[in-house]
Short mmCIF file of C-alpha atoms and ligand atoms in Angstrom, two decimals:
data_model
loop_
_atom_site.label_atom_id
_atom_site.label_comp_id
_atom_site.label_asym_id
_atom_site.label_seq_id
_atom_site.Cartn_x
_atom_site.Cartn_y
_atom_site.Cartn_z
CA MET J 255 -36.27 8.26 13.09
CA SER J 256 -34.33 5.31 11.23
CA SER J 257 -34.99 5.24 7.67
CA GLN J 258 -36.81 2.25 6.15
CA LEU J 259 -38.74 1.84 2.68
CA SER J 260 -42.17 0.04 2.99
CA ASN J 261 -43.25 -2.44 1.62
CA GLU J 262 -45.51 -0.56 -0.53
CA GLN J 263 -43.48 1.98 -1.54
CA LEU J 264 -40.81 -1.43 -2.23
CA ILE J 265 -44.50 -2.42 -4.24
CA LYS J 266 -44.78 0.13 -6.37
CA VAL J 267 -41.60 0.50 -8.03
CA ALA J 268 -41.35 -3.03 -8.60
CA GLN J 269 -44.62 -2.68 -10.40
CA GLU J 270 -43.86 1.01 -12.44
CA PHE J 271 -40.59 -0.20 -12.26
CA GLY J 272 -40.81 -4.56 -13.10
CA THR J 273 -37.71 -6.89 -11.64
CA PRO J 274 -35.10 -8.16 -10.22
CA LEU J 275 -34.46 -4.20 -9.66
CA TYR J 276 -32.19 -2.98 -7.13
CA VAL J 277 -33.90 0.00 -4.98
CA TYR J 278 -32.30 2.33 -2.29
CA ASP J 279 -32.98 4.29 0.06
CA ALA J 280 -30.09 7.16 -0.25
CA ASP J 281 -32.03 9.31 3.22
CA LYS J 282 -30.42 5.44 5.04
CA ILE J 283 -26.77 6.25 3.10
CA THR J 284 -26.99 10.02 4.78
CA GLU J 285 -27.99 7.59 8.35
CA GLN J 286 -25.59 5.20 8.25
CA TYR J 287 -22.30 8.00 7.55
CA HIS J 288 -24.21 10.42 10.76
CA LYS J 289 -23.29 7.69 12.85
CA LEU J 290 -20.18 7.57 11.43
CA THR J 291 -19.56 11.41 11.90
CA ASN J 292 -21.41 12.02 15.06
CA ALA J 293 -20.02 8.84 16.77
CA PHE J 294 -16.40 10.70 16.20
CA THR J 295 -16.84 14.49 16.83
CA LYS J 296 -14.29 14.45 19.34
CA SER J 297 -11.25 13.13 16.66
CA ASP J 298 -10.08 14.15 14.11
CA VAL J 299 -11.59 12.15 12.02
CA LYS J 300 -12.20 11.87 8.24
CA ILE J 301 -14.31 9.41 6.07
CA PHE J 302 -13.52 7.14 2.83
CA TYR J 303 -16.67 5.91 1.58
CA ALA J 304 -15.37 1.74 -0.03
CA CYS J 305 -17.29 2.31 -3.37
CA LYS J 306 -16.37 -0.91 -4.65
CA ALA J 307 -19.44 -1.36 -2.57
CA LEU J 308 -21.38 0.29 -5.68
CA THR J 309 -20.89 2.64 -7.50
CA ASN J 310 -23.08 3.75 -9.51
CA ILE J 311 -23.65 7.37 -10.10
CA ASN J 312 -25.34 8.53 -7.98
CA ILE J 313 -24.96 6.94 -5.83
CA LEU J 314 -21.46 8.95 -5.45
CA LYS J 315 -22.85 12.03 -6.41
CA HIS J 316 -25.39 10.76 -2.94
CA ILE J 317 -22.30 10.35 -1.11
CA LYS J 318 -19.88 13.57 -1.83
CA ASN J 319 -22.63 15.63 -1.00
CA ILE J 320 -23.56 14.90 2.77
CA GLY J 321 -19.60 16.07 3.03
CA ALA J 322 -18.25 12.38 2.31
CA ASN J 323 -14.45 11.25 0.42
CA ILE J 324 -14.36 8.34 -1.41
CA ASP J 325 -11.58 5.54 -1.51
CA CYS J 326 -11.08 3.28 -4.88
CA SER J 327 -9.47 0.82 -6.08
CA SER J 328 -9.14 1.10 -8.98
CA ILE J 329 -7.89 3.92 -11.94
CA ASN J 330 -11.59 3.66 -13.54
CA GLU J 331 -13.19 4.03 -9.56
CA VAL J 332 -10.92 6.86 -9.16
CA LYS J 333 -12.30 8.80 -12.27
CA LEU J 334 -15.26 7.35 -11.42
CA ALA J 335 -14.93 10.00 -8.67
CA LEU J 336 -13.98 12.60 -10.02
CA HIS J 337 -16.79 12.47 -12.63
CA ALA J 338 -19.23 12.04 -9.54
CA GLY J 339 -17.42 16.06 -8.86
CA PHE J 340 -15.26 14.57 -6.50
CA SER J 341 -12.50 17.11 -6.42
CA PRO J 342 -8.63 14.42 -6.50
CA HIS J 343 -8.15 15.47 -2.55
CA ASN J 344 -10.93 13.92 -0.91
CA ILE J 345 -10.56 10.71 -3.21
CA LEU J 346 -8.16 7.96 -1.55
CA TYR J 347 -6.93 5.10 -3.68
CA THR J 348 -5.67 2.43 -2.52
CA SER J 349 -4.34 -0.19 -4.67
CA ASN J 350 -3.98 -4.05 -5.01
CA GLY J 351 -1.18 -5.75 -6.85
CA ILE J 352 -1.82 -3.08 -9.78
CA ALA J 353 0.67 -2.14 -12.27
CA PHE J 354 3.17 1.32 -11.48
CA ASP J 355 0.96 3.06 -14.61
CA GLU J 356 -1.63 2.51 -12.68
CA ILE J 357 -0.58 4.85 -10.36
CA GLU J 358 1.58 7.06 -11.96
CA GLU J 359 -1.78 7.80 -13.62
CA ALA J 360 -3.39 8.32 -10.25
CA LYS J 361 -0.63 10.19 -9.36
CA ASN J 362 -1.32 12.71 -12.35
CA ILE J 363 -4.57 12.94 -11.27
CA GLY J 364 -3.18 13.49 -7.92
CA VAL J 365 -4.80 11.05 -6.18
CA HIS J 366 -4.57 9.72 -2.50
CA ILE J 367 -2.12 6.86 -3.64
CA ASN J 368 -1.61 3.91 -0.97
CA ILE J 369 1.00 2.25 -1.96
CA ASP J 370 0.77 -2.01 -1.60
CA SER J 371 3.84 -3.61 -2.84
CA ILE J 372 8.71 -2.75 -1.84
CA SER J 373 8.18 -3.00 -6.08
CA ASN J 374 5.63 -0.37 -6.66
CA LEU J 375 6.33 1.34 -3.44
CA GLU J 376 10.54 1.05 -5.08
CA LYS J 377 9.63 2.32 -8.64
CA PHE J 378 7.33 5.29 -7.62
CA GLY J 379 10.83 5.72 -4.66
CA LYS J 380 12.68 6.24 -8.49
CA LYS J 381 10.25 8.64 -10.56
CA PHE J 382 9.34 10.59 -8.11
CA GLY J 383 11.22 10.71 -4.78
CA HIS J 384 10.13 12.65 -1.79
CA SER J 385 7.87 15.30 -4.14
CA TYR J 386 4.70 13.33 -3.97
CA PRO J 387 3.39 12.20 -0.86
CA VAL J 388 1.91 8.86 -0.41
CA GLY J 389 0.93 6.11 2.38
CA ILE J 390 2.58 3.20 2.67
CA ARG J 391 -0.63 -0.14 2.81
CA LEU J 392 0.41 -2.54 5.75
CA ARG J 393 -1.02 -6.07 6.30
CA PRO J 394 -1.10 -6.12 9.84
CA ASN J 395 -0.59 -10.19 10.43
CA ILE J 396 -3.82 -10.23 12.18
CA LEU J 397 -7.12 -12.21 11.06
CA ALA J 398 -10.50 -11.08 10.81
CA GLY J 399 -13.62 -10.92 8.99
CA GLY J 400 -16.83 -12.88 8.24
CA ASN J 401 -14.17 -15.24 5.99
CA LEU J 402 -11.55 -16.13 4.26
CA LYS J 403 -12.58 -14.90 0.87
CA ILE J 404 -12.69 -10.79 2.81
CA SER J 405 -10.07 -11.95 5.32
CA THR J 406 -6.98 -9.10 4.31
CA GLY J 407 -4.87 -8.79 7.33
CA HIS J 408 -3.86 -12.00 8.34
CA ASP J 409 -0.18 -13.98 7.60
CA LYS J 410 -1.70 -15.28 4.18
CA SER J 411 -2.91 -12.59 2.81
CA LYS J 412 -2.56 -11.00 -0.39
CA PHE J 413 -2.87 -7.25 0.81
CA GLY J 414 -0.63 -4.62 1.89
CA ILE J 415 3.39 -5.23 2.78
CA PRO J 416 3.74 -7.10 5.78
CA VAL J 417 4.36 -5.70 9.10
CA ASP J 418 7.86 -8.29 9.56
CA GLN J 419 9.32 -6.83 6.19
CA ILE J 420 8.79 -3.36 7.94
CA ASN J 421 13.47 -2.89 7.04
CA GLU J 422 13.05 -3.75 4.17
CA ILE J 423 10.41 -1.02 4.04
CA LEU J 424 12.51 1.71 5.78
CA SER J 425 15.47 1.86 3.23
CA VAL J 426 13.29 2.01 0.13
CA VAL J 427 12.13 5.16 1.79
CA LYS J 428 15.90 6.07 2.53
CA LYS J 429 17.10 5.12 -0.38
CA TYR J 430 14.61 7.30 -2.28
CA ASP J 431 14.30 9.99 0.15
CA LEU J 432 10.17 8.83 0.29
CA PHE J 433 8.03 11.66 1.64
CA ILE J 434 5.77 8.73 3.98
CA LYS J 435 2.24 10.70 5.11
CA ASP J 436 -0.09 8.36 6.10
CA LEU J 437 0.54 4.10 7.36
CA HIS J 438 -2.63 2.98 5.90
CA ILE J 439 -4.14 -0.98 7.08
CA HIS J 440 -7.50 -2.90 6.48
CA THR J 441 -8.43 -5.72 8.01
CA GLY J 442 -11.08 -7.50 6.63
CA SER J 443 -14.88 -7.53 6.30
CA GLU J 444 -17.39 -7.33 8.75
CA ILE J 445 -15.10 -7.34 11.44
CA LYS J 446 -17.33 -6.80 14.91
CA ASP J 447 -15.39 -6.53 17.26
CA VAL J 448 -14.10 -3.37 18.34
CA GLU J 449 -10.92 -4.74 19.68
CA VAL J 450 -9.63 -6.49 16.51
CA PHE J 451 -9.49 -2.34 15.01
CA VAL J 452 -6.96 -1.95 18.50
CA LYS J 453 -5.24 -4.70 18.44
CA GLY J 454 -4.54 -3.08 14.74
CA ILE J 455 -3.58 -0.24 15.90
CA GLU J 456 -0.96 -0.55 17.77
CA VAL J 457 0.39 -3.21 15.31
CA LEU J 458 1.19 0.80 14.27
CA PHE J 459 2.17 2.71 16.57
CA ASP J 460 5.05 0.32 17.12
CA ILE J 461 6.03 1.56 13.37
CA ILE J 462 4.40 4.88 13.47
CA PRO J 463 8.13 6.03 14.73
CA HIS J 464 10.04 4.93 12.42
CA PHE J 465 8.64 7.83 9.82
CA ASN J 466 9.13 11.39 10.26
CA GLU J 467 6.76 13.13 7.89
CA LEU J 468 2.32 11.83 8.94
CA GLU J 469 -0.26 13.23 8.94
CA PHE J 470 -2.28 10.39 8.90
CA ILE J 471 -3.25 7.05 9.90
CA ASP J 472 -5.45 5.12 7.84
CA LEU J 473 -7.51 2.40 9.73
CA GLY J 474 -9.48 1.72 6.49
CA GLY J 475 -12.87 -0.29 6.95
CA GLY J 476 -14.09 -2.97 7.35
CA PHE J 477 -17.17 -1.92 9.96
CA LYS J 478 -20.25 -5.36 10.54
CA VAL J 479 -23.85 -4.37 9.84
CA PRO J 480 -26.14 -6.41 10.47
CA TYR J 481 -27.53 -8.69 8.20
CA LYS J 482 -29.89 -11.41 9.89
CA ASP J 483 -32.78 -10.81 12.53
CA GLY J 484 -30.51 -10.09 16.23
CA ASP J 485 -27.42 -9.16 14.46
CA GLY J 486 -24.62 -7.62 15.86
CA GLU J 487 -23.30 -4.50 14.70
CA THR J 488 -20.01 -3.04 15.23
CA ASP J 489 -20.35 -0.70 17.96
CA ILE J 490 -19.14 2.34 16.38
CA ASN J 491 -19.26 5.55 20.08
CA LEU J 492 -17.16 2.31 21.71
CA LEU J 493 -15.10 2.12 18.70
CA ALA J 494 -14.15 6.02 18.38
CA GLN J 495 -13.24 5.92 22.04
CA LYS J 496 -11.06 3.86 22.24
CA VAL J 497 -9.67 5.09 19.44
CA ASN J 498 -9.26 8.51 20.95
CA GLU J 499 -7.60 7.18 24.20
CA ALA J 500 -4.62 4.89 22.21
CA PHE J 501 -3.86 7.52 20.39
CA ALA J 502 -4.34 10.10 23.00
CA ASN J 503 -2.21 7.50 24.16
CA HIS J 504 0.58 7.59 21.30
CA PRO J 505 1.14 11.33 19.75
CA ASN J 506 2.64 11.04 17.63
CA PRO J 507 7.21 11.45 17.61
CA ASN J 508 6.97 14.55 15.03
CA GLY J 509 4.32 16.57 17.18
CA LYS J 510 1.67 16.91 14.68
CA PRO J 511 -1.20 15.33 15.35
CA LEU J 512 -2.67 12.42 13.80
CA GLN J 513 -5.52 12.94 11.06
CA ILE J 514 -7.92 9.48 11.11
CA TRP J 515 -8.67 8.51 8.75
CA PHE J 516 -11.70 4.92 7.63
CA GLU J 517 -12.46 3.26 4.63
CA PRO J 518 -16.40 2.36 5.07
CA GLY J 519 -17.90 0.04 2.29
CA LYS J 520 -20.93 -1.87 3.57
CA PHE J 521 -20.86 0.46 6.57
CA LEU J 522 -22.78 3.32 3.66
CA VAL J 523 -24.56 1.28 1.37
CA SER J 524 -25.96 -2.25 2.36
CA ASP J 525 -28.84 -2.22 4.61
CA CYS J 526 -29.70 1.17 1.98
CA GLY J 527 -30.86 -1.48 -0.73
CA TYR J 528 -33.36 -3.80 -0.79
CA PHE J 529 -33.26 -6.23 -4.06
CA ILE J 530 -37.33 -6.81 -5.47
CA THR J 531 -37.40 -10.59 -7.27
CA GLN J 532 -40.49 -11.34 -8.41
CA VAL J 533 -40.84 -15.99 -8.54
CA ASN J 534 -41.55 -17.83 -11.35
CA VAL J 535 -42.54 -21.28 -10.60
CA ILE J 536 -43.04 -23.21 -6.50
CA LYS J 537 -42.42 -26.70 -6.91
CA GLN J 538 -42.48 -29.18 -4.57
CA ASN J 539 -40.49 -32.45 -3.79
CA THR J 540 -40.29 -34.49 -1.77
CA ASN J 541 -38.65 -33.44 1.44
CA THR J 542 -38.67 -29.59 0.17
CA THR J 543 -40.80 -26.85 -1.13
CA PHE J 544 -39.17 -24.60 -3.73
CA VAL J 545 -39.35 -21.24 -4.48
CA GLY J 546 -37.39 -20.50 -8.03
CA VAL J 547 -37.45 -16.34 -8.17
CA ASN J 548 -36.29 -14.54 -11.49
CA SER J 549 -32.80 -13.69 -10.31
CA GLY J 550 -30.08 -15.66 -9.14
CA PHE J 551 -26.37 -15.70 -8.65
CA ASN J 552 -26.10 -13.63 -11.59
CA HIS J 553 -27.92 -10.37 -9.78
CA LEU J 554 -26.76 -11.03 -6.22
CA ILE J 555 -23.78 -13.26 -5.44
CA ARG J 556 -23.45 -12.84 -2.01
CA PRO J 557 -25.08 -16.16 -1.18
CA MET J 558 -23.41 -18.08 -3.22
CA PHE J 559 -20.59 -16.66 -3.20
CA TYR J 560 -19.26 -15.81 1.21
CA ASP J 561 -22.43 -18.32 2.01
CA ALA J 562 -23.66 -14.70 3.59
CA TYR J 563 -26.87 -14.53 4.56
CA HIS J 564 -29.96 -12.37 3.66
CA ARG J 565 -32.86 -11.62 5.29
CA ILE J 566 -35.94 -12.01 2.54
CA LYS J 567 -39.73 -11.39 3.44
CA ASN J 568 -42.42 -12.34 0.63
CA ILE J 569 -44.10 -8.65 0.33
CA SER J 570 -47.13 -9.54 -1.28
CA ASN J 571 -48.57 -10.97 1.54
CA PRO J 572 -46.32 -10.66 4.59
CA ASN J 573 -49.38 -11.11 6.74
CA GLY J 574 -49.97 -15.28 5.72
CA SER J 575 -49.00 -18.60 6.91
CA THR J 576 -45.84 -19.02 7.44
CA LYS J 577 -43.98 -22.07 5.58
CA LYS J 578 -40.16 -23.50 4.93
CA TYR J 579 -38.84 -23.36 1.86
CA ALA J 580 -35.90 -23.24 -0.74
CA VAL J 581 -35.05 -20.12 -2.22
CA VAL J 582 -33.55 -20.58 -4.96
CA GLY J 583 -32.49 -19.03 -8.59
CA ASN J 584 -32.77 -19.05 -12.33
CA ILE J 585 -28.80 -19.64 -13.83
CA CYS J 586 -27.60 -22.62 -14.48
CA GLU J 587 -26.03 -24.33 -11.90
CA THR J 588 -26.42 -24.27 -7.62
CA ASP J 589 -27.76 -21.38 -6.68
CA THR J 590 -29.52 -20.98 -3.72
CA PHE J 591 -30.11 -17.94 -1.66
CA ALA J 592 -31.69 -19.86 0.84
CA TRP J 593 -32.35 -23.04 2.27
CA ASP J 594 -35.03 -23.74 4.89
CA ARG J 595 -35.76 -20.73 4.98
CA GLU J 596 -38.88 -18.99 6.60
CA LEU J 597 -42.08 -17.00 4.92
CA ASN J 598 -45.06 -16.18 4.26
CA GLU J 599 -47.54 -17.73 1.97
CA VAL J 600 -45.75 -18.36 -0.94
CA HIS J 601 -47.29 -17.90 -4.60
CA GLU J 602 -46.17 -17.60 -8.35
CA GLY J 603 -45.86 -13.83 -9.21
CA ASP J 604 -45.40 -12.85 -4.97
CA TYR J 605 -42.91 -9.96 -4.85
CA LEU J 606 -40.01 -11.58 -2.53
CA VAL J 607 -37.00 -8.56 -1.20
CA PHE J 608 -34.13 -9.35 -0.11
CA TYR J 609 -32.63 -6.77 2.27
CA ASN J 610 -29.05 -5.45 3.01
CA ALA J 611 -28.14 -5.54 -0.89
CA GLY J 612 -26.91 -2.20 -1.44
CA ALA J 613 -23.41 -3.18 -0.55
CA TYR J 614 -21.81 -6.13 -3.44
CA GLY J 615 -25.26 -6.92 -4.65
CA PHE J 616 -25.46 -4.80 -8.04
CA GLU J 617 -22.10 -4.64 -8.12
CA MET J 618 -20.85 -7.84 -7.99
CA SER J 619 -23.44 -8.68 -11.16
CA SER J 620 -22.70 -10.57 -14.55
CA ASN J 621 -24.91 -11.31 -17.19
CA PHE J 622 -24.17 -14.85 -16.47
CA ASN J 623 -27.03 -17.40 -18.47
CA SER J 624 -26.88 -14.12 -21.44
CA ARG J 625 -29.81 -13.25 -18.34
CA PHE J 626 -29.92 -9.17 -18.47
CA LYS J 627 -28.49 -7.38 -15.39
CA PRO J 628 -31.20 -5.87 -13.00
CA ALA J 629 -32.93 -1.87 -13.67
CA GLU J 630 -32.04 -0.05 -10.11
CA VAL J 631 -33.81 2.60 -7.90
CA LEU J 632 -32.98 5.16 -5.87
CA ILE J 633 -35.48 7.57 -3.52
CA LYS J 634 -34.58 10.21 -2.05
CA GLU J 635 -36.58 12.13 -0.04
CA GLY J 636 -39.98 10.54 -0.82
CA LYS J 637 -38.71 11.12 -4.52
CA VAL J 638 -38.52 7.87 -7.43
CA TYR J 639 -35.48 8.10 -10.44
CA LEU J 640 -34.32 5.46 -12.16
CA ILE J 641 -30.62 5.15 -12.44
CA ARG J 642 -29.88 2.14 -14.30
CA ARG J 643 -32.15 0.85 -17.19
CA ARG J 644 -33.28 -2.85 -16.66
CA ASP J 645 -30.80 -4.24 -20.20
CA THR J 646 -31.33 -4.85 -23.32
CA PHE J 647 -30.83 -7.59 -25.95
CA ASP J 648 -28.59 -4.98 -27.28
CA ASP J 649 -26.13 -5.10 -24.86
CA LEU J 650 -25.93 -9.16 -24.74
CA LEU J 651 -24.33 -7.90 -28.53
CA LYS J 652 -22.57 -4.40 -27.39
CA ASN J 653 -19.28 -5.11 -27.35
CA GLN J 654 -18.59 -8.55 -29.52
CA ILE J 655 -18.23 -8.48 -32.83
CA GLU J 656 -18.95 -10.55 -35.34
CA ALA J 657 -16.10 -12.10 -36.79
CA LEU J 658 -17.81 -15.14 -39.12
C1 PLP U 1771 -13.26 -3.53 -0.01
C2 PLP U 1771 -12.26 -2.31 1.23
C3 PLP U 1771 -12.96 -1.30 1.84
C4 PLP U 1771 -15.03 -1.28 2.83
O1 PLP U 1771 -14.64 -3.03 3.46
P1 PLP U 1771 -16.11 -2.95 3.62
O2 PLP U 1771 -16.24 -4.17 3.71
O3 PLP U 1771 -17.18 -2.67 2.24
O4 PLP U 1771 -16.14 -1.39 4.28
C5 PLP U 1771 -12.38 -0.61 2.02
N1 PLP U 1771 -10.27 -0.07 1.78
C6 PLP U 1771 -10.38 -1.30 1.82
C7 PLP U 1771 -9.32 -0.61 1.25
C8 PLP U 1771 -11.57 -2.35 0.01
O5 PLP U 1771 -10.40 -3.46 -0.25
#
């Protein structure tokens, strides 16, 4: 049975903790994680949660408790992972355009590192030579993903070292006798088509023979989850089958079986999240009925930033007759969650819930317009935990220095 929070549960926590409110269902995260581990029982696969999707420390602890590893995209995420109890061995730092001192810091902590530029590879070689194994983040020159802002593998993307620079990579590796233990690609986000992963693997198979100390291949994240009704999800079982086949047909030339790593973010935490808002005003204009909620893109930026679709429901009137609305926020610029959206009839004070709000929801929120960031609640096995209190006015002034 798929885990889902009921309208009654959501209304109850909204009444208890106020709105706007992020609510996460820990059991859903567990369920998604098991979808992955069950699909990949035949291969030697390790799952690293790409934690930039949602870093509340309780989420990280839950993810650690269910047995996953963690992928970080900044040194502070690495430190959060340590704080949550992950051991360095289970932490991966996939860097992107960072200063070398951060790579050094990650090395000193002892985590796995994927280096994404020739320049940092060279600095790493000069300083550490063969003494510390590292991975190389490659750019496979494949265009994929839900939106150009979240596509990372194409030929104009800043991410990774382009595969066509393989000769430069090899000369740096040789010069410093680097210990390359993995090759990494991450093509983008919301990749439904399993063939994109297969293409990525094929690109890697041409390169693998150049590295004789490889231990694993890191295929990144980007599995798609359904945001709209009827939207598909990456077929994880098919992916597992294709990955098995591909690796069975291409044994590692150095004789060691290659372990496969994945870095899902959205797949683990998108569906676990519910963002509850309340209706401030209803405004009838010539052609449009606006529903103004007590939030905005400062709390959930995906619709405005990525043209993302989030399902919205009026949980205060779930059986009311339906009508079309524009759902808008209270930020002083265009701030639209949904145009022309059918909802059960809305009244001021109703609770509107945005679904699939776990990934890149709270995490990308800000204090724009000097609004408070929302509180966060975790529900695990029926128990409710407040895991972040709502901002207070003091938080707005906290780091400011009144010099005048
Ligand atoms: C963002 C990111 C991911 C996760 O992407 P999702 O679409 O959330 O699965 C994985 N790996 C890297 C390197 C990333 O930057």
